[in-house]
Tab-separated table of C-alpha atoms in Angstrom:
chain	number	residue	atom	x	y	z
A	22	MET	CA	64.252	92.084	98.353
A	23	THR	CA	67.983	92.791	98.656
A	24	GLU	CA	67.491	95.832	100.723
A	25	ALA	CA	65.291	94.394	102.853
A	26	LYS	CA	67.745	91.530	103.524
A	27	TYR	CA	70.426	94.102	104.087
A	28	GLU	CA	68.322	96.267	106.447
A	29	ASN	CA	67.579	93.140	108.668
A	30	LEU	CA	71.129	92.436	109.287
A	31	VAL	CA	72.672	93.397	112.677
A	32	PHE	CA	75.987	94.842	111.796
A	33	LYS	CA	79.233	95.708	113.731
A	34	VAL	CA	78.900	99.551	113.383
A	35	PRO	CA	82.247	101.325	113.424
A	36	GLN	CA	82.237	104.792	115.078
A	37	GLU	CA	85.342	107.211	114.454
A	38	SER	CA	86.587	109.579	117.143
A	39	GLU	CA	84.952	113.082	117.497
A	40	ASP	CA	87.961	114.562	116.137
A	41	TYR	CA	88.461	112.283	113.167
A	42	ARG	CA	87.642	114.985	110.523
A	43	GLU	CA	90.023	117.460	112.097
A	44	CYS	CA	92.828	114.892	112.252
A	45	SER	CA	92.216	113.689	108.658
A	46	GLY	CA	92.498	117.483	107.372
A	47	PHE	CA	95.560	117.880	109.525
A	48	VAL	CA	97.278	114.919	108.037
A	49	VAL	CA	96.157	115.859	104.381
A	50	GLY	CA	97.474	119.497	104.870
A	51	ALA	CA	100.671	118.475	106.228
A	52	ILE	CA	101.298	116.092	103.295
A	53	GLU	CA	100.558	118.761	100.845
A	54	LYS	CA	102.748	121.274	102.242
A	55	ILE	CA	105.717	118.865	102.496
A	56	ILE	CA	105.121	117.738	98.991
A	57	GLN	CA	104.819	121.248	97.679
A	58	GLY	CA	107.864	122.437	99.630
A	59	ALA	CA	109.879	119.798	97.964
A	60	MET	CA	108.543	120.972	94.342
A	61	ASP	CA	109.111	124.782	95.413
A	62	GLU	CA	112.888	124.008	96.457
A	63	ASN	CA	113.401	122.286	93.152
A	64	ARG	CA	113.735	118.570	94.580
A	65	ASN	CA	111.164	117.150	92.160
A	66	ARG	CA	113.452	115.601	89.840
A	67	ILE	CA	114.511	111.708	89.805
A	68	ILE	CA	117.500	111.066	87.781
A	69	ILE	CA	117.615	107.445	86.037
A	70	ASN	CA	120.981	106.674	84.318
A	71	THR	CA	120.892	104.232	81.344
A	72	ASN	CA	123.369	103.162	78.828
A	73	LEU	CA	120.546	102.730	76.352
A	74	LYS	CA	121.579	104.755	73.113
A	75	LEU	CA	117.758	106.250	72.835
A	76	GLY	CA	117.299	106.522	76.627
A	77	LEU	CA	114.095	105.288	78.348
A	78	PRO	CA	111.376	103.840	76.525
A	79	MET	CA	108.937	106.509	76.677
A	80	GLU	CA	106.057	104.613	75.540
A	81	ASN	CA	106.212	102.236	78.581
A	82	VAL	CA	107.763	104.438	81.064
A	83	ASN	CA	104.659	104.408	83.001
A	84	LYS	CA	105.196	100.731	83.795
A	85	ILE	CA	108.222	101.636	85.889
A	86	ALA	CA	107.145	104.896	87.292
A	87	GLY	CA	105.414	103.893	90.261
A	88	PRO	CA	108.362	102.424	92.365
A	89	PHE	CA	110.516	105.495	91.531
A	90	ILE	CA	107.617	107.932	92.552
A	91	GLU	CA	107.006	106.046	95.851
A	92	ALA	CA	110.813	106.042	96.556
A	93	TRP	CA	110.773	109.695	95.961
A	94	ALA	CA	107.867	110.450	98.312
A	95	TYR	CA	109.580	108.287	101.047
A	96	GLU	CA	112.568	110.332	100.917
A	97	VAL	CA	110.955	113.690	100.857
A	98	PHE	CA	108.936	112.811	104.183
A	99	SER	CA	112.404	111.245	105.482
A	100	ASP	CA	113.974	114.587	104.866
A	101	VAL	CA	111.400	116.324	107.013
A	102	LEU	CA	111.561	113.752	109.754
A	103	ALA	CA	115.464	114.400	109.949
A	104	ASP	CA	114.642	117.533	111.609
A	105	GLU	CA	113.334	116.668	115.151
A	106	ASN	CA	111.827	120.050	115.344
A	107	ASN	CA	110.380	119.992	111.921
A	108	GLU	CA	107.049	122.430	111.718
A	109	TYR	CA	104.734	119.681	110.652
A	110	HIS	CA	105.373	117.564	113.999
A	111	LEU	CA	106.299	114.522	111.776
A	112	VAL	CA	107.725	111.944	114.253
A	113	ASN	CA	107.955	108.672	112.226
A	114	VAL	CA	108.078	107.604	108.442
A	115	GLU	CA	107.684	103.793	107.526
A	116	ALA	CA	107.671	102.072	103.955
A	117	GLY	CA	104.567	99.897	103.952
A	118	GLU	CA	105.385	96.271	104.007
A	119	ARG	CA	104.924	94.071	101.054
A	120	LEU	CA	101.075	93.524	100.293
A	121	ASN	CA	100.159	96.375	102.761
A	122	MET	CA	97.546	98.700	101.662
A	123	ALA	CA	99.418	101.583	102.104
A	124	ASP	CA	102.986	102.468	100.536
A	125	LEU	CA	103.808	104.720	103.374
A	126	ILE	CA	102.980	105.326	107.025
A	127	LEU	CA	103.164	108.684	108.499
A	128	GLN	CA	102.876	109.553	112.144
A	129	PHE	CA	102.346	113.235	113.519
A	130	LYS	CA	102.369	114.362	117.060
A	131	ARG	CA	99.036	115.891	117.754
A	132	ARG	CA	97.388	116.580	120.932
A	133	ARG	CA	94.090	114.695	121.276
A	134	LYS	CA	91.461	113.663	123.879
A	135	ARG	CA	92.863	110.177	124.373
A	136	ARG	CA	95.892	110.102	122.202
A	137	SER	CA	99.032	112.121	121.519
A	138	SER	CA	99.597	111.358	117.821
A	139	VAL	CA	97.684	110.753	114.418
A	140	THR	CA	98.677	108.119	111.720
A	141	GLY	CA	98.191	108.496	107.996
A	142	ASN	CA	98.274	105.661	105.867
A	143	ILE	CA	99.423	106.881	102.336
A	144	ASP	CA	98.468	105.002	99.058
A	145	VAL	CA	100.909	106.681	96.284
A	146	LYS	CA	99.577	106.658	92.758
A	147	ALA	CA	101.854	107.836	89.935
A	148	THR	CA	100.252	109.157	86.776
A	149	SER	CA	102.087	110.241	83.608
A	150	GLN	CA	101.622	113.636	81.977
A	151	ASP	CA	103.009	112.091	78.556
A	152	ILE	CA	100.730	109.187	78.208
A	153	LYS	CA	97.050	109.912	77.825
A	154	GLY	CA	94.931	107.859	80.228
A	155	SER	CA	97.970	106.797	82.281
A	156	GLY	CA	96.870	105.794	85.860
A	157	LYS	CA	93.456	107.735	85.349
A	158	SER	CA	91.376	104.849	87.009
A	159	PRO	CA	93.719	103.226	89.472
A	160	ASN	CA	92.910	100.201	91.511
A	161	ILE	CA	93.058	101.573	95.008
A	162	THR	CA	92.609	98.195	97.198
A	163	SER	CA	90.417	95.211	97.677
A	164	PHE	CA	86.817	95.905	98.640
A	165	ALA	CA	86.899	93.353	101.526
A	166	ARG	CA	90.271	94.330	102.743
A	167	ILE	CA	89.410	98.045	103.127
A	168	ARG	CA	85.837	97.497	104.204
A	169	THR	CA	87.206	95.224	107.029
A	170	ALA	CA	89.977	97.790	107.947
A	171	TYR	CA	87.331	100.479	108.712
A	172	VAL	CA	85.592	97.952	111.124
A	173	LYS	CA	88.827	97.090	112.812
A	174	ASP	CA	89.872	100.654	113.008
A	175	PRO	CA	87.108	103.194	112.507
A	176	ASP	CA	89.681	106.072	112.966
A	177	LEU	CA	91.792	104.573	110.047
A	178	ILE	CA	93.222	107.654	107.909
A	179	PHE	CA	93.686	106.160	104.349
A	180	ILE	CA	95.037	108.976	102.235
A	181	ILE	CA	95.398	108.966	98.279
A	182	LEU	CA	98.708	110.804	97.130
A	183	SER	CA	98.261	110.949	93.316
A	184	ILE	CA	101.578	112.439	91.919
A	185	LYS	CA	101.723	113.497	88.239
A	186	HIS	CA	105.120	113.171	86.392
A	187	GLN	CA	106.652	113.575	83.157
A	188	VAL	CA	109.762	112.121	81.637
A	189	TYR	CA	112.334	113.052	79.280
A	190	SER	CA	115.857	111.903	78.220
A	191	GLN	CA	119.039	113.905	77.938
A	192	ARG	CA	122.683	112.860	77.210
A	193	ASN	CA	125.346	113.218	79.989
A	194	ARG	CA	128.174	115.385	78.247
A	195	GLU	CA	130.827	113.664	80.237
A	196	THR	CA	129.935	110.017	80.034
A	197	GLN	CA	127.669	110.397	76.968
A	198	MET	CA	125.324	108.115	78.574
A	199	MET	CA	121.453	108.851	78.204
A	200	MET	CA	119.969	110.233	81.356
A	201	GLY	CA	116.233	109.790	81.929
A	202	VAL	CA	114.561	112.528	84.117
A	203	MET	CA	111.350	111.934	85.880
A	204	GLU	CA	109.874	114.905	87.063
A	205	ILE	CA	106.985	115.515	89.435
A	206	ILE	CA	104.848	118.291	88.198
A	207	SER	CA	101.600	118.008	90.441
A	208	PHE	CA	99.984	116.269	93.044
A	209	ASN	CA	96.662	115.877	94.938
A	210	ALA	CA	95.982	114.385	98.390
A	211	TYR	CA	92.813	113.325	99.915
A	212	ASP	CA	91.057	111.143	102.331
A	213	LEU	CA	89.441	107.994	100.577
A	214	LYS	CA	86.602	107.910	103.082
A	215	TYR	CA	85.533	111.509	101.819
A	216	LEU	CA	85.461	110.853	98.089
A	217	ALA	CA	82.329	111.605	96.377
A	218	GLU	CA	80.219	108.622	95.557
A	219	ALA	CA	80.217	109.391	91.853
A	220	ASP	CA	84.081	109.176	91.794
A	221	LEU	CA	84.237	105.882	93.354
A	222	ARG	CA	83.422	102.487	91.553
A	223	TYR	CA	83.440	98.882	92.376
A	224	ASN	CA	85.117	96.470	89.920
A	225	PRO	CA	84.008	92.877	90.704
A	226	ALA	CA	87.250	91.197	88.973
A	227	LEU	CA	90.043	89.960	91.144
A	228	GLY	CA	88.928	88.249	94.437
A	229	SER	CA	86.433	90.378	96.387
A	230	GLY	CA	86.582	93.210	93.923
A	231	GLN	CA	88.626	96.273	93.631
A	232	ILE	CA	87.752	99.833	94.735
A	233	GLN	CA	88.610	102.195	91.793
A	234	ILE	CA	88.560	106.003	91.310
A	235	ARG	CA	86.938	106.994	88.082
A	236	ASP	CA	89.512	109.956	87.411
A	237	ILE	CA	92.056	110.327	89.722
A	238	HIS	CA	92.735	113.774	88.430
A	239	TYR	CA	89.360	115.170	88.907
A	240	VAL	CA	87.670	114.347	92.160
A	241	SER	CA	85.060	115.963	94.532
A	242	GLN	CA	84.480	115.449	98.202
A	243	GLU	CA	81.614	114.393	100.415
A	244	ILE	CA	81.945	114.598	104.023
A	245	ARG	CA	80.447	111.363	105.709
A	246	THR	CA	81.168	109.134	108.736
A	247	VAL	CA	82.995	105.835	108.585
A	248	TRP	CA	79.624	103.836	108.851
A	249	GLU	CA	78.292	105.723	106.020
A	250	PHE	CA	81.295	104.886	103.838
A	251	CYS	CA	81.071	101.281	104.888
A	252	GLN	CA	77.280	101.126	103.556
A	253	LEU	CA	78.497	103.041	100.374
A	254	LEU	CA	80.888	100.363	99.761
A	255	ASP	CA	78.296	97.753	100.282
A	256	ARG	CA	75.758	99.273	97.859
A	257	LYS	CA	78.316	99.247	94.918
A	258	CYS	CA	79.339	95.799	95.698
A	259	ILE	CA	75.687	94.330	95.919
A	260	ALA	CA	74.670	96.351	92.800
A	261	SER	CA	77.526	94.313	90.830
A	262	LYS	CA	77.162	91.047	89.312
A	263	LYS	CA	78.383	89.931	92.884
A	264	GLY	CA	74.927	90.626	94.158
A	265	PHE	CA	73.623	90.273	97.665
A	266	GLU	CA	74.723	86.673	97.958
A	267	GLY	CA	78.263	87.571	97.017
A	268	TRP	CA	78.466	90.478	99.665
A	269	TYR	CA	76.926	88.465	102.293
A	270	HIS	CA	79.770	85.901	101.853
A	271	TYR	CA	82.337	88.492	102.606
A	272	ALA	CA	80.076	90.051	105.474
A	273	THR	CA	80.006	86.600	107.280
A	274	ARG	CA	83.599	85.549	106.427
A	275	TYR	CA	85.103	88.900	107.627
A	276	GLY	CA	82.706	89.574	110.508
A	277	TRP	CA	80.953	92.689	109.244
A	278	VAL	CA	77.700	91.321	110.656
A	279	LYS	CA	76.947	89.838	114.348
A	280	GLY	CA	76.165	86.150	114.749
A	281	ASP	CA	73.850	84.253	112.692
A	282	ASN	CA	71.710	86.874	110.727
A	283	GLN	CA	70.629	85.063	107.855
A	284	THR	CA	67.145	86.019	106.670
């Protein structure tokens, strides 16, 4: 019965531009090259000085890693931006505002049919090499928020940048202070819209629920349209304890359907 109710609704169907896939690939490729370049040039270490005799509390270091990794990524992209003639055509770098879905917003110059640029919204996820299971299944964003975002902007390019790090401590010979070193050792970047259905899950806890990745270190891709992705998200919400009624509440509240479509 739920499927029949869903199929009878009149949706606001988002449609991305013809070149969306090419633009997404361009953004992901540029991000990968920039991060890889920083690592190849040995710019992959974050130094954290502390006066703690035993150094950083290794068992809890994953709790503070996120902001450090985000700041590192911001600096890496900003360094590229400093060169106006950079090979990646990066023309703007912004840190996402508090409560924004994205941690970083990157804008690249690119010739298109109706635009001259392409924007990537980057969600930076830090995971620890030293702590088993750390950051393995992160919350990405609110279900209602991302579903609505794709309706408002069918060309939204939302990139997950997963960065794995390891941390160790060493003593500064001059000051005798313990120095923490957070070293970036690997990364992955991918468009959320193209993640395989099996890699995505819906957690009904917290508000409208959270979109999560089952294992951020091992993901597959499935090419789909933005409307197909919205339907995928809908199915996962409806299949949860929220059910059709819970999903329908969000659909009417956030304007995913047209007019009075009650069945």
